[in-house]
Coordinates of C-alpha atoms in Angstrom, one line a residue:
I1425 CA -0.7 10.3 10.5
E1426 CA 0.5 9.8 14.1
G1427 CA -1.9 7.7 16.0
Y1428 CA -3.8 6.6 12.9
T1429 CA -4.2 2.8 13.3
M1430 CA -7.3 2.0 11.3
F1431 CA -6.4 2.1 7.6
P1432 CA -9.4 2.3 5.3
Q1433 CA -10.3 -0.2 2.6
H1434 CA -9.1 1.7 -0.4
D1435 CA -10.2 -1.0 -2.8
V1436 CA -13.9 0.0 -2.2
L1437 CA -13.4 3.6 -3.5
S1438 CA -15.3 4.7 -6.5
E1439 CA -13.5 6.0 -9.6
R1440 CA -14.7 9.5 -8.7
E1441 CA -13.4 9.2 -5.1
R1442 CA -10.0 8.2 -6.4
A1443 CA -10.0 11.1 -8.8
I1444 CA -11.0 13.6 -6.1
I1445 CA -8.3 12.1 -3.7
E1446 CA -5.7 12.6 -6.4
M1447 CA -6.8 16.2 -7.0
V1448 CA -7.0 17.1 -3.3
S1449 CA -3.5 15.7 -2.9
K1450 CA -2.3 18.0 -5.6
G1451 CA -3.8 21.0 -3.7
L1452 CA -6.7 21.7 -6.0
S1453 CA -9.7 23.6 -4.6
D1454 CA -13.3 22.4 -4.7
G1455 CA -14.0 24.7 -7.6
E1456 CA -11.0 23.6 -9.6
I1457 CA -11.9 19.9 -9.0
S1458 CA -15.5 20.6 -10.0
D1459 CA -14.4 22.2 -13.2
L1460 CA -12.2 19.3 -14.1
L1461 CA -14.8 16.7 -13.3
H1462 CA -17.7 18.7 -14.7
I1463 CA -19.7 18.4 -11.4
K1464 CA -20.9 21.0 -8.9
A1465 CA -18.5 22.3 -6.2
G1466 CA -21.1 21.1 -3.6
T1467 CA -20.8 17.6 -5.0
V1468 CA -17.1 17.7 -4.6
K1469 CA -17.4 19.0 -1.0
N1470 CA -19.9 16.2 -0.2
N1471 CA -17.5 13.6 -1.6
I1472 CA -14.6 14.9 0.4
H1473 CA -16.6 14.9 3.6
R1474 CA -17.7 11.3 3.0
L1475 CA -14.1 10.4 2.6
F1476 CA -13.3 12.2 5.9
T1477 CA -16.0 10.1 7.6
K1478 CA -14.9 6.9 5.8
W1479 CA -11.3 7.4 6.8
Q1480 CA -12.0 8.9 10.2
I1481 CA -10.0 12.1 9.4
H1482 CA -10.7 15.8 9.7
N1483 CA -9.0 17.7 6.9
R1484 CA -7.6 17.7 3.4
T1485 CA -4.0 17.4 4.6
Q1486 CA -4.8 14.2 6.4
L1487 CA -6.6 13.0 3.3
A1488 CA -3.5 13.4 1.2
I1489 CA -1.3 11.8 3.9
V1490 CA -3.5 8.7 4.2
A1491 CA -3.8 8.5 0.4
Y1492 CA 0.0 8.5 0.1
Q1493 CA 0.4 5.9 2.9
L1494 CA -2.1 3.7 1.0
G1495 CA -0.2 4.1 -2.2
L1496 CA -3.1 5.9 -3.9
V1497 CA -0.9 8.9 -4.8
D1498 CA 2.7 9.2 -5.6
L1499 CA 4.7 12.2 -4.4
L1500 CA 6.7 12.2 -7.6
T1501 CA 3.6 12.7 -9.7
I1502 CA 2.1 15.5 -7.6
N1503 CA 3.0 18.9 -9.2

């Protein structure tokens, strides 16, 4: 992300955060993620917003970009 200089500590992410990051990067909706993780859509939304705050970003596209830049997702495995 242009102008993004403070990379987050990705080693402090929970397993659930990592799973949500991967699914957001694949373009899944909150509902689809909640179904796959067997949690409520509101919980997914809360987790995503905590990631926005943690990484000082504002949307799902930025989340996917930062995740890629940190090596948390691989473009070759995103379908």
